[in-house]
mmCIF file of C-alpha atoms in Angstrom:
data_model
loop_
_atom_site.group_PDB
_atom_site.id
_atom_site.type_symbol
_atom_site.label_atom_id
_atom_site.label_comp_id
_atom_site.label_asym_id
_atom_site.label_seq_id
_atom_site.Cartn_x
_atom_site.Cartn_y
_atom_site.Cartn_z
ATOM 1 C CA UNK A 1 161.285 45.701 193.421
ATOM 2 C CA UNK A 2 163.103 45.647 190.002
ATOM 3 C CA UNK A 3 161.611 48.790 188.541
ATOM 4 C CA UNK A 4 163.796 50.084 191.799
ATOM 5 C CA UNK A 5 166.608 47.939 191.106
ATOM 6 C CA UNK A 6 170.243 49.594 190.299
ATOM 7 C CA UNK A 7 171.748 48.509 186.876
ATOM 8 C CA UNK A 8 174.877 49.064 188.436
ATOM 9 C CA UNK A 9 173.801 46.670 191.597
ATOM 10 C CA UNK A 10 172.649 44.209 188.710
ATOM 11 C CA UNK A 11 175.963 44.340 187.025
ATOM 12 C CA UNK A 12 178.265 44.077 190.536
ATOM 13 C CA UNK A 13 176.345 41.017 191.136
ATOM 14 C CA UNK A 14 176.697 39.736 187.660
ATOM 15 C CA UNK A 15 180.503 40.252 188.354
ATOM 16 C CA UNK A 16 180.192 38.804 191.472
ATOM 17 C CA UNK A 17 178.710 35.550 190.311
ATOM 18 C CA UNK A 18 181.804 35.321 188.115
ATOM 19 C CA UNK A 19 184.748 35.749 190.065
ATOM 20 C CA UNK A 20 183.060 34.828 193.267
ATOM 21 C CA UNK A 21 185.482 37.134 194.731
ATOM 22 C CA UNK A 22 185.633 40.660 196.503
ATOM 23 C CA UNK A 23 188.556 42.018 195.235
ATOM 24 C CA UNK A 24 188.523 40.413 191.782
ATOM 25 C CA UNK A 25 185.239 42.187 191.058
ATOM 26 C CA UNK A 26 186.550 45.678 192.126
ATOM 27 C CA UNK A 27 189.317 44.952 189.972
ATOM 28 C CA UNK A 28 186.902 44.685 187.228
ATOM 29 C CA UNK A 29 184.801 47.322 187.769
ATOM 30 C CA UNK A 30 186.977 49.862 189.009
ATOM 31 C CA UNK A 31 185.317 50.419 192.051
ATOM 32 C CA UNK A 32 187.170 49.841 195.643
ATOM 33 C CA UNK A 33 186.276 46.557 197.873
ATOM 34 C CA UNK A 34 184.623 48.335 200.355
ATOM 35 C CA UNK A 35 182.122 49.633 197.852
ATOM 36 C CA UNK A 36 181.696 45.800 196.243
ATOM 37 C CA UNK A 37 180.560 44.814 199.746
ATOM 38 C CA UNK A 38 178.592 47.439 200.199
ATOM 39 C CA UNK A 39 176.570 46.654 197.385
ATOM 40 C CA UNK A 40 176.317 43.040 198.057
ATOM 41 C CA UNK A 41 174.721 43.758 201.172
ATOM 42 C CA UNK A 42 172.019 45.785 199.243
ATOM 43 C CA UNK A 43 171.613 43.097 196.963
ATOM 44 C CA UNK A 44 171.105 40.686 199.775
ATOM 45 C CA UNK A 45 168.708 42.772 200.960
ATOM 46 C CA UNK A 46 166.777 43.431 197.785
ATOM 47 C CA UNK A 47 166.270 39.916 197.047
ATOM 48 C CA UNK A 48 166.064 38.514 200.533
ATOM 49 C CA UNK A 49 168.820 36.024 200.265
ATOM 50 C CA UNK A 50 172.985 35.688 201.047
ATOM 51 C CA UNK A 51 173.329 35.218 197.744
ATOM 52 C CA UNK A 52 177.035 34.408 198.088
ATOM 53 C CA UNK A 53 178.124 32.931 201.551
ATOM 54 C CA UNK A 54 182.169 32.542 202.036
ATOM 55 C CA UNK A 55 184.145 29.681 201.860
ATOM 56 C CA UNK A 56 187.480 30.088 202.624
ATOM 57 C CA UNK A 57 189.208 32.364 199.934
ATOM 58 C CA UNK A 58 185.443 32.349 197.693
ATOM 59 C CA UNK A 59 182.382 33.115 197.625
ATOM 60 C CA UNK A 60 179.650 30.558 197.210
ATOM 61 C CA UNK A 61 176.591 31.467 195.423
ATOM 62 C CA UNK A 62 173.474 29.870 197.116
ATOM 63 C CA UNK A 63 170.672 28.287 194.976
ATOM 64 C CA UNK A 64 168.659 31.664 194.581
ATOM 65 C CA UNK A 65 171.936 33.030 193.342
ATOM 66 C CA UNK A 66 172.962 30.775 191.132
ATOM 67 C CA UNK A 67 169.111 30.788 189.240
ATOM 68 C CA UNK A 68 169.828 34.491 188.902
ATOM 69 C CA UNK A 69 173.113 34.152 187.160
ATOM 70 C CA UNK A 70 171.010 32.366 184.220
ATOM 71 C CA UNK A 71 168.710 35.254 184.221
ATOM 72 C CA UNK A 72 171.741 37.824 184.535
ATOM 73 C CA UNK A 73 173.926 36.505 181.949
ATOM 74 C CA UNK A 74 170.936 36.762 179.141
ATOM 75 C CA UNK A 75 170.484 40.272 180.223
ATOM 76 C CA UNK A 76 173.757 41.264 180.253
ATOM 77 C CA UNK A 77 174.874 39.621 176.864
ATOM 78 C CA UNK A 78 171.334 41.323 175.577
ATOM 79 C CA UNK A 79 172.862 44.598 177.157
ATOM 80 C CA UNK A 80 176.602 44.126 175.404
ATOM 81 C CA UNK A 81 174.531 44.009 172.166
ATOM 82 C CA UNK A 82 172.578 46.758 172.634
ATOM 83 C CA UNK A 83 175.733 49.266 173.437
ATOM 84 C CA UNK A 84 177.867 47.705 171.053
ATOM 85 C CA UNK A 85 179.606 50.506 169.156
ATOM 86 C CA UNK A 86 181.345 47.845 166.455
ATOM 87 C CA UNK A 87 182.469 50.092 163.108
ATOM 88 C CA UNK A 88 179.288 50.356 160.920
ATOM 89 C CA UNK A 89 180.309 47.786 158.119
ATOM 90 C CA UNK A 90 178.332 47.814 154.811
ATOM 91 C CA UNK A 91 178.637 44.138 153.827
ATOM 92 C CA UNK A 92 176.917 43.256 157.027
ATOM 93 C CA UNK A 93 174.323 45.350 156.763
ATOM 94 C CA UNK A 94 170.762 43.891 156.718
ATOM 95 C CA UNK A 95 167.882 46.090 156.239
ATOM 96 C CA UNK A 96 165.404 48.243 153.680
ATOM 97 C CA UNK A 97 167.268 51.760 152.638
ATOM 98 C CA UNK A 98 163.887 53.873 150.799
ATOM 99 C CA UNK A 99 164.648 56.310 148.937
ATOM 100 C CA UNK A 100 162.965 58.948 146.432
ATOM 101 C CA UNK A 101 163.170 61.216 143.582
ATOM 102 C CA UNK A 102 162.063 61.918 140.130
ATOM 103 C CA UNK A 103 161.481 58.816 137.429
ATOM 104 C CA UNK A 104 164.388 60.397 135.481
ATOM 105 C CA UNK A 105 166.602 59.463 138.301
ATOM 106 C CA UNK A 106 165.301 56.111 138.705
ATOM 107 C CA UNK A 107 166.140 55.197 135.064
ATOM 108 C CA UNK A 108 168.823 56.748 134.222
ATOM 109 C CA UNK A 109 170.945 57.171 137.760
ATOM 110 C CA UNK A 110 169.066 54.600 140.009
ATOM 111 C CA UNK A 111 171.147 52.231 138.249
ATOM 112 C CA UNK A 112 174.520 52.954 139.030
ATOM 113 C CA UNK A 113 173.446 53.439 142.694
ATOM 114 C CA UNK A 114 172.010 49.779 142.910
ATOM 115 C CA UNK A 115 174.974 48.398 141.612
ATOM 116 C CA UNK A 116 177.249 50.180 144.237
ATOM 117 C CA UNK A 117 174.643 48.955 147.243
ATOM 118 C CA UNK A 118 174.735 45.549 145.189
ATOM 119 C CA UNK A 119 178.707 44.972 145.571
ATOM 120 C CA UNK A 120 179.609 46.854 148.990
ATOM 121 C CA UNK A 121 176.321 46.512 150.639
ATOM 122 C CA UNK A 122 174.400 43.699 149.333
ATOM 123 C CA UNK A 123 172.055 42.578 151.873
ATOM 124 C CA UNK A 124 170.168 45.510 151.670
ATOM 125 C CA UNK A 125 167.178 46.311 150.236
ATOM 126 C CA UNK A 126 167.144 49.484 148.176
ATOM 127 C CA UNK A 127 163.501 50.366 147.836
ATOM 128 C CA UNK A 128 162.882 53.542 145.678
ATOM 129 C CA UNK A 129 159.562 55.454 145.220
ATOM 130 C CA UNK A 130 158.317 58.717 143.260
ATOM 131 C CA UNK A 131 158.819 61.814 145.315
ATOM 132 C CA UNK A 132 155.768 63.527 145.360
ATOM 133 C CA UNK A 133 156.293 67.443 146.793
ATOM 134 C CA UNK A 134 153.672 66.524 149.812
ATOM 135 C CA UNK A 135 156.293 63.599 151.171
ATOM 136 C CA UNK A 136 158.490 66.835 152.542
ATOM 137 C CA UNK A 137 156.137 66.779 155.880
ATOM 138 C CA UNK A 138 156.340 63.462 156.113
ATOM 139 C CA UNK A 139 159.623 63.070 156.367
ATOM 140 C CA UNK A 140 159.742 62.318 160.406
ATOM 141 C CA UNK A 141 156.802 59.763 160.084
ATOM 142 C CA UNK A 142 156.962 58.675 156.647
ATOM 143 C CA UNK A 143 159.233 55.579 154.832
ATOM 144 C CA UNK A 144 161.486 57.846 153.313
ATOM 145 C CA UNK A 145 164.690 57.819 154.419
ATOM 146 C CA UNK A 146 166.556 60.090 151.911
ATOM 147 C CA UNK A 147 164.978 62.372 149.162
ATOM 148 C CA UNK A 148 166.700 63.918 145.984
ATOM 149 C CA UNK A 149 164.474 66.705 144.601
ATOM 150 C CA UNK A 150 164.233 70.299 143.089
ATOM 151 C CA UNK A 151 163.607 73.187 145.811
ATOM 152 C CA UNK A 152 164.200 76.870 145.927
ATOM 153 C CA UNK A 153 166.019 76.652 148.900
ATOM 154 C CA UNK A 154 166.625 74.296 152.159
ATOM 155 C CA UNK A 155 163.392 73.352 153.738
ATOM 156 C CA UNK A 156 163.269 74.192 157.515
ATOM 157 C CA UNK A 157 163.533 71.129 160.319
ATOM 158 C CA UNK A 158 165.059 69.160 157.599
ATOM 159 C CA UNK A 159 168.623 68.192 156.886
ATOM 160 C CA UNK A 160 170.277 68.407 153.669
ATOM 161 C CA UNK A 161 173.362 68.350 151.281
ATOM 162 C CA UNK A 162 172.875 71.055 148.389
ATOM 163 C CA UNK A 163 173.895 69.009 144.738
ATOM 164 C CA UNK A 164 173.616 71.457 142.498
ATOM 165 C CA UNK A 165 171.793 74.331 140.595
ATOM 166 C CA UNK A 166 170.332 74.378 137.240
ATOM 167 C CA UNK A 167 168.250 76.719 135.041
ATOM 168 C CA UNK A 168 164.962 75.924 133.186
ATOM 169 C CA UNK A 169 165.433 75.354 129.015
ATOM 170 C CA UNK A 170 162.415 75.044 126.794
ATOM 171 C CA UNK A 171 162.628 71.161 124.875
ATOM 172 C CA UNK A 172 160.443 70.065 121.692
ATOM 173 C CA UNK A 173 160.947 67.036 118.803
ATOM 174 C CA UNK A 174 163.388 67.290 116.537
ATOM 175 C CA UNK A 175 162.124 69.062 113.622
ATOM 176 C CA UNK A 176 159.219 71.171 115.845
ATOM 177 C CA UNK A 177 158.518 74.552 113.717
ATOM 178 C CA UNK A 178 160.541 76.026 116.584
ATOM 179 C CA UNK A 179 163.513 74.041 116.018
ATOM 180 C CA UNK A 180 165.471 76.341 113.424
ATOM 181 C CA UNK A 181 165.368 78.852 116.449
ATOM 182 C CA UNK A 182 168.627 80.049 118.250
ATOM 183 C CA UNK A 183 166.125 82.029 120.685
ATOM 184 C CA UNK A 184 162.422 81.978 121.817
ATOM 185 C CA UNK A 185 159.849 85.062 122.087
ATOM 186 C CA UNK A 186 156.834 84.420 124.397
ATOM 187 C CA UNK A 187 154.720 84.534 121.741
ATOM 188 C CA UNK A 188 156.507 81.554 119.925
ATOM 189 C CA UNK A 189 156.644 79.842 123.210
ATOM 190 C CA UNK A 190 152.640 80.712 124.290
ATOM 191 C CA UNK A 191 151.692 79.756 120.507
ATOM 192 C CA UNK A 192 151.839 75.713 120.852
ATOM 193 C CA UNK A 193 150.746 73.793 124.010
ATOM 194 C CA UNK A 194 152.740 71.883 126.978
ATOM 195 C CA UNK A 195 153.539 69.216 128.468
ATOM 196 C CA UNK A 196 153.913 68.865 132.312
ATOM 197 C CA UNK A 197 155.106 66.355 134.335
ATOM 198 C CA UNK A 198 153.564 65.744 137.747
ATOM 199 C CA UNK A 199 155.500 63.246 139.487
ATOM 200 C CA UNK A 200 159.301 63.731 141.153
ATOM 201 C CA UNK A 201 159.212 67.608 142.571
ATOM 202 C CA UNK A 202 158.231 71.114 140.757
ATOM 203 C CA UNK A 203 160.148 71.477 138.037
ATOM 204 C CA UNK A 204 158.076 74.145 136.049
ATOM 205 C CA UNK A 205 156.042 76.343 138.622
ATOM 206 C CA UNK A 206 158.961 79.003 137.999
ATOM 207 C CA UNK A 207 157.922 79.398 134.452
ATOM 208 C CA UNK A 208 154.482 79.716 135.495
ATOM 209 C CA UNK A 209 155.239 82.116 137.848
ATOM 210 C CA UNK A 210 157.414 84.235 135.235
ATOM 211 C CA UNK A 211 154.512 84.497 133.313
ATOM 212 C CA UNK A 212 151.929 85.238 135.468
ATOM 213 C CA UNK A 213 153.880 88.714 136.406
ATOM 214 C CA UNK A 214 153.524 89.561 132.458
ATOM 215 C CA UNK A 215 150.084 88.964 132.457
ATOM 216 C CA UNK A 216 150.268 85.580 129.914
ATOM 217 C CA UNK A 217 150.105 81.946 130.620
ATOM 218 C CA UNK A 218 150.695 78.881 129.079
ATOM 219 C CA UNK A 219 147.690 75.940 127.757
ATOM 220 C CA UNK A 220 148.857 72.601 129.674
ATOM 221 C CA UNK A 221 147.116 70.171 127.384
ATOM 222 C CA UNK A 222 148.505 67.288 129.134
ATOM 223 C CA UNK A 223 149.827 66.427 132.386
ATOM 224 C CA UNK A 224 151.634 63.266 133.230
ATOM 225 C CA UNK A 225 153.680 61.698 136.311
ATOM 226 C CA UNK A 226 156.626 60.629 134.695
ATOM 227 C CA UNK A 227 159.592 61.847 132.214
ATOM 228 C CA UNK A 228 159.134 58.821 129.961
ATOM 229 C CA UNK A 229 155.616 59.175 129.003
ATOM 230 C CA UNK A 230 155.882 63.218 128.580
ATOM 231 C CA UNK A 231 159.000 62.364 125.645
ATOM 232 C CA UNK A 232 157.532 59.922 124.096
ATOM 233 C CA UNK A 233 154.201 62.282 123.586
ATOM 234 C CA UNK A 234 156.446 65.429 122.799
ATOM 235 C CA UNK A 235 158.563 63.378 120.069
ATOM 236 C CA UNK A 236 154.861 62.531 118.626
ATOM 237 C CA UNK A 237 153.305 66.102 118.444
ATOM 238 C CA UNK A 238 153.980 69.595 118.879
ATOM 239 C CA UNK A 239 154.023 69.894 122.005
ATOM 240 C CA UNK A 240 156.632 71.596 123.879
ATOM 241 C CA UNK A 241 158.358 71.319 127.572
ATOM 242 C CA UNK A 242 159.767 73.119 130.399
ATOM 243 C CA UNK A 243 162.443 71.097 132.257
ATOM 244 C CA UNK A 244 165.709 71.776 133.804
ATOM 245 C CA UNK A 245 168.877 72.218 131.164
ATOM 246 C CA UNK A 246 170.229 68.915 132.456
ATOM 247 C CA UNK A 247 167.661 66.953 131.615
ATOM 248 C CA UNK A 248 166.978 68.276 128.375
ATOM 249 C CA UNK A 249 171.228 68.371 127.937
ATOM 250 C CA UNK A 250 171.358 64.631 128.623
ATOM 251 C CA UNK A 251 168.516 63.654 126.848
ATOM 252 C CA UNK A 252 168.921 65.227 123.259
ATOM 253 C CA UNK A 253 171.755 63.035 123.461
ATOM 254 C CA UNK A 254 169.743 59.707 123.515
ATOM 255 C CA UNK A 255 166.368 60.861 121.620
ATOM 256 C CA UNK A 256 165.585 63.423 119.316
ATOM 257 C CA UNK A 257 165.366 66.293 121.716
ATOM 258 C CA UNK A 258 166.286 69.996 120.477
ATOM 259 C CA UNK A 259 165.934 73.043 123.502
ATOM 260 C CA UNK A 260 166.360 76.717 123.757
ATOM 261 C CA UNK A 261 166.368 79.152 126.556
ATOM 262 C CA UNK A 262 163.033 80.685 128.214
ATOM 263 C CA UNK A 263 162.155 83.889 126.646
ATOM 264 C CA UNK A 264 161.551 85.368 130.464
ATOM 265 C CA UNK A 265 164.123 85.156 133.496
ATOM 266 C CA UNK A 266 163.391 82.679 135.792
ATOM 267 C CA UNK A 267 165.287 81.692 139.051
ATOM 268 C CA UNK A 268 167.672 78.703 139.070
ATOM 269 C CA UNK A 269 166.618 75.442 140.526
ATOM 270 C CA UNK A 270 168.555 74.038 143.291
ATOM 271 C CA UNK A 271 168.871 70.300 143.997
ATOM 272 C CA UNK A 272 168.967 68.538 147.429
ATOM 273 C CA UNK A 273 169.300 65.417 149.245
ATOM 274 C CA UNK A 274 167.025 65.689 152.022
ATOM 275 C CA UNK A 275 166.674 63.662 154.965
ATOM 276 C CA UNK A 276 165.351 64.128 158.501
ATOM 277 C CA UNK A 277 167.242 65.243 161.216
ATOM 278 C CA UNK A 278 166.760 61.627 163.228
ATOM 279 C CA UNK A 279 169.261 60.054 160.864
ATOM 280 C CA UNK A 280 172.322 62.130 161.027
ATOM 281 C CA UNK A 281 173.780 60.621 163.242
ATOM 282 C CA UNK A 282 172.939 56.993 161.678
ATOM 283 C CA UNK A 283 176.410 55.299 161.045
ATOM 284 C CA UNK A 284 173.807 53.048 157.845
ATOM 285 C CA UNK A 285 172.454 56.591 156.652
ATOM 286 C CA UNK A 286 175.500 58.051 156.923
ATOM 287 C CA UNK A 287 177.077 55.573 154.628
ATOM 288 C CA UNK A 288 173.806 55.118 152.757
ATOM 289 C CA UNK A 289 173.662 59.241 151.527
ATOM 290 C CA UNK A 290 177.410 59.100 151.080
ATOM 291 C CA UNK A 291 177.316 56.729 148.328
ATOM 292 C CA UNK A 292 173.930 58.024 146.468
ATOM 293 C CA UNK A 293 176.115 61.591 146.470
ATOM 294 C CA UNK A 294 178.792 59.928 145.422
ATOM 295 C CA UNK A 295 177.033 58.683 142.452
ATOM 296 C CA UNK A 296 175.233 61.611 141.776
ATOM 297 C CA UNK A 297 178.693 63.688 141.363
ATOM 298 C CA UNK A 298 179.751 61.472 138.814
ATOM 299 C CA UNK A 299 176.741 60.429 137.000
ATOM 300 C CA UNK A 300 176.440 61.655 133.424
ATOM 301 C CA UNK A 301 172.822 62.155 133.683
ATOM 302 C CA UNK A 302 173.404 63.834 137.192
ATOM 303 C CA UNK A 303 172.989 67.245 137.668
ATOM 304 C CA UNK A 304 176.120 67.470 139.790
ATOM 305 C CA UNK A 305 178.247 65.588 136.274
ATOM 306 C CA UNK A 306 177.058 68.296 134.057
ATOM 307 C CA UNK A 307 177.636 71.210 135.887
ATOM 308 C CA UNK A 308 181.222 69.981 135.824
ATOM 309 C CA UNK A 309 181.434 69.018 132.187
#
């Protein structure tokens, strides 16, 4: 019988049981009186009982009445909770927000966006992860909720908010061979082995790629999955790099870092948040990818800071 039932039949007799009055409840629920007694004598029907039997000026709710007023009063407060369209309000919120990008971000940016989430949103927990390039189809299914990584341009089915564009710089020790340079040949560049890092996006295929079409390549003679191990094995050896100018810019700051441009053209990289379509309409996401921008467009080790330095 209840897989039948009317929600609206529900709710006139949850009004009903309240003002235990005719006109009272189509006051409340906009409907006219004649349609209020029209559906209690559906609902009488339905459930085989009066229900509410008159007395004077009220209605009287019989014993089978009054035992679903318990049951309709959970429901309907249940109901009020689920529709409730309160303002989204940070403070309040309560759940995991996962997010994922490069280990460069997570130490150097990641902490300016856990303090924000710690002062205006602090019951949540921020959970971050490496972004790995595979994640991209997992998007709908996976944990991720919001991705900030290097593509050449907007993936399909997935939304996204375009931070920035950078170019690819070539980065060694201080005091490399190549260091007195003020410009690279391919043959300098192809004449001491790389580094590559694995983890957080592609951030070298393009000088790969470059390559390739003049018939050279480089020797990768190590590959690692984050930022901090490649440094600290370029500052100890020979080695060189390909990373974007950003990185590289921000760096030489901190460590002894020199760069210089590629010796081939190479297409910029373009930077993206990257979420999927389910959440754009999340008032938590919403707010969520607001502030993570927000930090990233006024980060000094952000892409989107150096741009406008």
């Amino acid at each position: 019988m209840l897989n039948k039932m009317n929600l609206n039949l529900l709710r006139s007799l949850y009004v009903l049981l309240e003002e235990r009055h005719v006109s009272r409840t189509a006051e409340r629920l906009h409907i006219t009186q004649s349609a209020v007694s029209r559906q209690l004598s559906q609902l009488r029907e339905w459930f085989d009982d009066p229900l509410l039997v008159r007395d004077g000026n009220q209605l009287i709710p019989t014993p089978r009445a009054e035992q679903l007023s318990l049951k309709l009063v959970d429901l309907f407060s249940e109901f009020e909770t689920l529709i409730d369209d309160k303002p989204f309000e940070p403070l309040e919120w309560d759940d995991q927000f996962v997010m994922a990008s490069s280990d460069y971000v997570a130490q150097y940016i990641l902490p300016e966006i856990a303090q924000l989430f710690a002062t205006q949103a602090p019951k949540v927990n921020l959970h971050y992860q490496l972004w790995l390039p595979e994640y991209l189809n997992q998007l709908a299914e996976g944990p991720i909720q919001l991705a900030s990584t290097m593509l050449p341009e907007k993936p399909a089915g997935v939304s996204s908010i375009q931070i920035g564009e950078d170019r690819s710089v070539c980065v060694m020790r201080k005091g490399h061979p190549l260091d007195r340079n003020t410009a690279l040949s391919v043959e300098e560049m192809l004449a001491y082995s790389h580094i590559r890092v694995s983890g957080g996006g592609d951030k070298d295929s393009y000088i790969d790629k470059a390559l390739k079409d003049i018939g050279r390549a480089r020797n990768i003679a190590l590959t690692v999955p984050f930022f901090s191990a490649a440094f600290n094995s370029l500052c100890r050896s020979d080695y060189l790099m390909v990373i974007p100018f950003h990185i590289a810019h921000n760096l030489s700051q901190h460590i002894e870092l020199s760069y210089l441009p590629l010796p081939v053209e190479t297409p910029t990289h373009k930077y993206w948040l990257l979420w999927h379509p389910k959440y754009d309409q999340d008032p938590a996401h919403q707010w969520g990818r607001e502030m993570i921008k927000s930090v990233l467009d006024k980060s000094e080790y952000s892409i989107g800071y150096v741009l406008k330095s």
